[in-house]
PDB file of C-alpha atoms and ligand atoms in Angstrom:
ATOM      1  CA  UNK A   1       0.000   0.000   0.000  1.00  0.00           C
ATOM      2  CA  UNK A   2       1.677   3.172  -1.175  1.00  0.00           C
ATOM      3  CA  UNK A   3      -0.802   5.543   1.446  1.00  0.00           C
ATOM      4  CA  UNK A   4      -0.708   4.526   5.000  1.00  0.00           C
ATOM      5  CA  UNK A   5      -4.326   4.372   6.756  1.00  0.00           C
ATOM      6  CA  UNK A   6      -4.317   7.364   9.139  1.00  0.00           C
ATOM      7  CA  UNK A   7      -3.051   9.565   5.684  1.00  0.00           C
ATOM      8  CA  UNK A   8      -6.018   8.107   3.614  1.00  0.00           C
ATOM      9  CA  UNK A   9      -8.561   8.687   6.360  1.00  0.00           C
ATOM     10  CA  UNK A  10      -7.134  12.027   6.869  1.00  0.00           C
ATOM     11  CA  UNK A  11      -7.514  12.870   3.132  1.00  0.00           C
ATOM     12  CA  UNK A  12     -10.907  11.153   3.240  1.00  0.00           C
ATOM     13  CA  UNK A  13     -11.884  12.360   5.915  1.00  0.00           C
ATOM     14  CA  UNK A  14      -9.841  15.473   6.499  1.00  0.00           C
ATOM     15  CA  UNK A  15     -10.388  17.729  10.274  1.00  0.00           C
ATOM     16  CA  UNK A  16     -10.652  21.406  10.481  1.00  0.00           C
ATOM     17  CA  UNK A  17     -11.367  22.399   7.172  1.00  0.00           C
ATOM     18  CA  UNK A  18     -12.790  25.696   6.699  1.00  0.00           C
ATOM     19  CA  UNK A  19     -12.158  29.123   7.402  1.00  0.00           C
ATOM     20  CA  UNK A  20     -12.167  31.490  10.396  1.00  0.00           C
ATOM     21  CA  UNK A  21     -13.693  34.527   9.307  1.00  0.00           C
ATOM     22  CA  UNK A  22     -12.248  36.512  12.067  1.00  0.00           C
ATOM     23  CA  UNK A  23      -8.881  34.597  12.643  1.00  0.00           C
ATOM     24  CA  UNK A  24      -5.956  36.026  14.147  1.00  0.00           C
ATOM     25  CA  UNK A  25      -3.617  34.837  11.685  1.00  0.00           C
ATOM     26  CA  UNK A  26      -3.764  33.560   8.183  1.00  0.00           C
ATOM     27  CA  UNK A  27      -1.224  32.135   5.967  1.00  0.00           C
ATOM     28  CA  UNK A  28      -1.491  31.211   2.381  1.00  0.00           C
ATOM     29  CA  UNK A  29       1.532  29.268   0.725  1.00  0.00           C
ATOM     30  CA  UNK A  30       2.052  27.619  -2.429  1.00  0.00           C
ATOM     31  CA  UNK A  31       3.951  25.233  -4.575  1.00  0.00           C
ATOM     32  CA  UNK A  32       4.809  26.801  -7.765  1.00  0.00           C
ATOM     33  CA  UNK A  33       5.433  23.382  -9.053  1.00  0.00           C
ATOM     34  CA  UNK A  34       2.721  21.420  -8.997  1.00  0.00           C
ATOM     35  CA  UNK A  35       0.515  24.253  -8.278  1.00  0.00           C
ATOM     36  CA  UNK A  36      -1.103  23.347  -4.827  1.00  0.00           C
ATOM     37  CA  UNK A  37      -2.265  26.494  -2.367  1.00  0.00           C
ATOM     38  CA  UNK A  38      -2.575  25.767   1.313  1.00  0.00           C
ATOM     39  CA  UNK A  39      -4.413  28.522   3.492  1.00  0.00           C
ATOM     40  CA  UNK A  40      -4.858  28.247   7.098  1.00  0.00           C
ATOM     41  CA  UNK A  41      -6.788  30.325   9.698  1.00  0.00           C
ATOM     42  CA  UNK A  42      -5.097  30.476  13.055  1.00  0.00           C
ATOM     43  CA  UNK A  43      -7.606  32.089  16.638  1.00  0.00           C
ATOM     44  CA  UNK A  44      -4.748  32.831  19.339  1.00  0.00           C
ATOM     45  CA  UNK A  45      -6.155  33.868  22.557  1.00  0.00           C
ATOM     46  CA  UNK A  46      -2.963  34.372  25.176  1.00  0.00           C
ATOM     47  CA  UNK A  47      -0.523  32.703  23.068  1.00  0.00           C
ATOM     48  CA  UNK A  48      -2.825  29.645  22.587  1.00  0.00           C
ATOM     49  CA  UNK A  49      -3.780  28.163  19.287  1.00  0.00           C
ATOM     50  CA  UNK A  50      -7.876  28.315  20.290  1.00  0.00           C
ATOM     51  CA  UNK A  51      -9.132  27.177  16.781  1.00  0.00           C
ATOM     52  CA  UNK A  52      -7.201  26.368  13.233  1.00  0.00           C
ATOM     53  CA  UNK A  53      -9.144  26.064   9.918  1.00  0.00           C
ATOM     54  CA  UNK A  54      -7.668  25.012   6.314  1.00  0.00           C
ATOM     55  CA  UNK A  55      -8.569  25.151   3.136  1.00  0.00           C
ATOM     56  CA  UNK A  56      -6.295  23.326   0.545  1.00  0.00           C
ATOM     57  CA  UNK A  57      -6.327  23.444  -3.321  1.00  0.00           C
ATOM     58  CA  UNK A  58      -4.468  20.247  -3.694  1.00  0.00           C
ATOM     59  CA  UNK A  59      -3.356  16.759  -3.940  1.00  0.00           C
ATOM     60  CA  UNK A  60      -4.790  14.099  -1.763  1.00  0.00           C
ATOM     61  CA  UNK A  61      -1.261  14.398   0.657  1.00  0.00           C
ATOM     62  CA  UNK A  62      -1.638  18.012   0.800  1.00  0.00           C
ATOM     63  CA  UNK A  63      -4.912  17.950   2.354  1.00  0.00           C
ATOM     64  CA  UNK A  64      -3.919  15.011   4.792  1.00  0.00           C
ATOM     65  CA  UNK A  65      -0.706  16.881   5.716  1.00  0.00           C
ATOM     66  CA  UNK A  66      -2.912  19.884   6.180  1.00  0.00           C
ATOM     67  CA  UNK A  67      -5.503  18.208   7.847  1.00  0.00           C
ATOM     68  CA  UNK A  68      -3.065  16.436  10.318  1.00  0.00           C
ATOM     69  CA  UNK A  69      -0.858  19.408  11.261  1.00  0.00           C
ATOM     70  CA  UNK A  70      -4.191  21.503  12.034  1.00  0.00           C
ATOM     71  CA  UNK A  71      -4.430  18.594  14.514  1.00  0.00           C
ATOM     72  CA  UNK A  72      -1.569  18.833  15.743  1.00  0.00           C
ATOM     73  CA  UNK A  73      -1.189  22.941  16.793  1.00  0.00           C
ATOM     74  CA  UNK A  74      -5.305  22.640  17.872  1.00  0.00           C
ATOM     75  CA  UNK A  75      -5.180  23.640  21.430  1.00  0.00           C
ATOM     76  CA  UNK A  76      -1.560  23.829  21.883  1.00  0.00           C
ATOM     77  CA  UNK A  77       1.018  27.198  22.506  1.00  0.00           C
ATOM     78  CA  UNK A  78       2.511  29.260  19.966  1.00  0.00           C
ATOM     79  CA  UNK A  79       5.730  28.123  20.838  1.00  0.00           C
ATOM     80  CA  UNK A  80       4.744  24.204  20.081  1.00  0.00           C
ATOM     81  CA  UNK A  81       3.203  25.104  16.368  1.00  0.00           C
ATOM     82  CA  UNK A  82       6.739  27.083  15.914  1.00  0.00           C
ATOM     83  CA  UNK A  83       8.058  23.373  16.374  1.00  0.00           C
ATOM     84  CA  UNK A  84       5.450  21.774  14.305  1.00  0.00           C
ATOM     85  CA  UNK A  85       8.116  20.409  11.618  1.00  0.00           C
ATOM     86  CA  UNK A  86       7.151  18.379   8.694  1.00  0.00           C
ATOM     87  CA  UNK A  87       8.565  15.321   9.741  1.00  0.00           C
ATOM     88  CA  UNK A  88       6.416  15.524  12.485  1.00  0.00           C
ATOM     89  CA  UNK A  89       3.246  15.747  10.718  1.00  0.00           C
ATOM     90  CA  UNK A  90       4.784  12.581   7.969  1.00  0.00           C
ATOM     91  CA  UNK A  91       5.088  10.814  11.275  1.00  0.00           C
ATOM     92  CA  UNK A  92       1.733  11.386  12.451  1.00  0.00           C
ATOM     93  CA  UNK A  93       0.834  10.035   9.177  1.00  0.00           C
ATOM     94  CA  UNK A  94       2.883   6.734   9.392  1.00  0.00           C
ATOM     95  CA  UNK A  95       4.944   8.084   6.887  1.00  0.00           C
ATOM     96  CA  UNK A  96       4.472   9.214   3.186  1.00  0.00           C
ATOM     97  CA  UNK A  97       5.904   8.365  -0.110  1.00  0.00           C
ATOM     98  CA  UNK A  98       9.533  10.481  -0.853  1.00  0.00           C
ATOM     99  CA  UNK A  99       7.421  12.429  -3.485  1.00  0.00           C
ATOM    100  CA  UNK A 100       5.168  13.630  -0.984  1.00  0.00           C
ATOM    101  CA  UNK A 101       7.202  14.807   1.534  1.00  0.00           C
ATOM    102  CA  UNK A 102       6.904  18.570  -0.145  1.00  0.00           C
ATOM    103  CA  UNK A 103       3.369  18.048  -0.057  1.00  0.00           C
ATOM    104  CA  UNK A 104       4.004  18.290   4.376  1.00  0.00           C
ATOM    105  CA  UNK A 105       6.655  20.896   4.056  1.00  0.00           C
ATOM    106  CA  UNK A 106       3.624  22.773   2.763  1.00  0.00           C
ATOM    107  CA  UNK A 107       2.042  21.797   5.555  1.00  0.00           C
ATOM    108  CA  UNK A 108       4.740  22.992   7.772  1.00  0.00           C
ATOM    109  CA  UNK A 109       4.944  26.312   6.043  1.00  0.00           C
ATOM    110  CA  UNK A 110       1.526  27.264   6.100  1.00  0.00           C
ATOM    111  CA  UNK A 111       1.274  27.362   9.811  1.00  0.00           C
ATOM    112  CA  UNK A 112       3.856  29.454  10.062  1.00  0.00           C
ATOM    113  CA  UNK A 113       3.158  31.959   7.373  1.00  0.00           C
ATOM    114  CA  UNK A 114      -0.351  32.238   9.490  1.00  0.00           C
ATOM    115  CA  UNK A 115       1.325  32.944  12.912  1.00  0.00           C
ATOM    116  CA  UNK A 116       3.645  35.484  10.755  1.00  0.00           C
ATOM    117  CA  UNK A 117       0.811  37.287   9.484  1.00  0.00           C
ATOM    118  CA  UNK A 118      -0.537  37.000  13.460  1.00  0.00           C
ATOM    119  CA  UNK A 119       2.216  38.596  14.752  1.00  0.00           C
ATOM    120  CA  UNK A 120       2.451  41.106  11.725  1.00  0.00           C
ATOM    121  CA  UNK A 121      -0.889  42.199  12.856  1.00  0.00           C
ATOM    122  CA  UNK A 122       0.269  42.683  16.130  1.00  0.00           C
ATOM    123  CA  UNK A 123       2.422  45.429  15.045  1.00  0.00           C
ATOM    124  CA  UNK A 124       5.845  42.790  16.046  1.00  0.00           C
ATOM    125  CA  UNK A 125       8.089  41.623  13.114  1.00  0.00           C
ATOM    126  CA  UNK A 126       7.449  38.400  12.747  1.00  0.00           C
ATOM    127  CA  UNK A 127      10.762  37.005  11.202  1.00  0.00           C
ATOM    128  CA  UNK A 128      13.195  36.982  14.360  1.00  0.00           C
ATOM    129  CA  UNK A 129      10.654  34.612  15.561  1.00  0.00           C
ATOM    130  CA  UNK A 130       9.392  32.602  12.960  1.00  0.00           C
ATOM    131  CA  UNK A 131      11.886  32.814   9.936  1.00  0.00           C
ATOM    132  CA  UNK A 132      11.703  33.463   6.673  1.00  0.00           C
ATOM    133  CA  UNK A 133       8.675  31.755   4.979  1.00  0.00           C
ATOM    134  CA  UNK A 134       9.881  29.125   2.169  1.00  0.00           C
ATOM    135  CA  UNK A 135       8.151  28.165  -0.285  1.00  0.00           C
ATOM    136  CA  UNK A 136       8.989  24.684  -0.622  1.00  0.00           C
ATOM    137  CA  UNK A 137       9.992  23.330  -3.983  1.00  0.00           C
ATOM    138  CA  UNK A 138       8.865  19.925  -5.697  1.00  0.00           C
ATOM    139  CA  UNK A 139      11.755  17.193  -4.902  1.00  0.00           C
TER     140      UNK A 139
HETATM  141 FE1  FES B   1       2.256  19.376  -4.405  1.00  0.00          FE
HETATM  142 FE2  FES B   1       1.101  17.527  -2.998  1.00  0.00          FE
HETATM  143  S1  FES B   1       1.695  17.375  -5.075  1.00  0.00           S
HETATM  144  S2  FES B   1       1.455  19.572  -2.410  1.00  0.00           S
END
């Protein structure tokens, strides 16, 4: 089996999807390559991830990635989804194919571009503490 269980019933069946019309923080990010787009909708109350919403324009990994990582930064500190790393969310998954790992660096990348634009909005530069936003390339 190429897809492991937990990534098929997360494409099948993906959590959080949606949007936050009042969010905090929203990140878009997209592969140039294959032409996916990843947008997530972060509500931070007191440095706490309260609710997370996606909406993904893309392959069956991309919305399990997306789907997974929303999971995974639901309910938890700013600090933890700064630590959210791909390989985190392919291991939540039981793993993915090699050409899908960009499909979770998208993943990845989206939550932070969405706590950027939180702390943009906050008036604080948001690159000391979450980086540069990369757009990940097709491997
Ligand atoms: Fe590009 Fe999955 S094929 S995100």
């Amino acid at each position: 089996m190429l897809y492991s269980e937990k990534v098929l019933d997360h494409f099948s069946n993906p959590r959080n999807v949606g949007e936050i019309e009042d969010a905090d923080g929203v990140g878009e990010i997209g592969n140039a390559k294959c032409g996916d787009i990843m947008k997530m909708y972060l509500k931070i109350d007191e440095n706490t991830i309260t609710d997370v919403k996606f909406k993904t324009f893309g392959c069956g990994a991309a919305v399990a990635t997306s789907s997974m990582a929303t999971e995974l930064i639901k309910g938890k500190s700013i600090d933890d989804a700064l630590k959210l790393t791909n390989q985190a969310v392919v291991e939540a998954l039981d793993g993915l194919p090699a050409v899908k790992i960009h499909c979770s660096v998208l993943a990845e990348q989206a939550v932070r571009a969405a706590l950027s634009d939180y702390y943009t909005k906050q008036g604080i530069d948001p690159v000391p503490i979450v980086g540069e936003i990369k757009v990940p390339e097709e491997e």
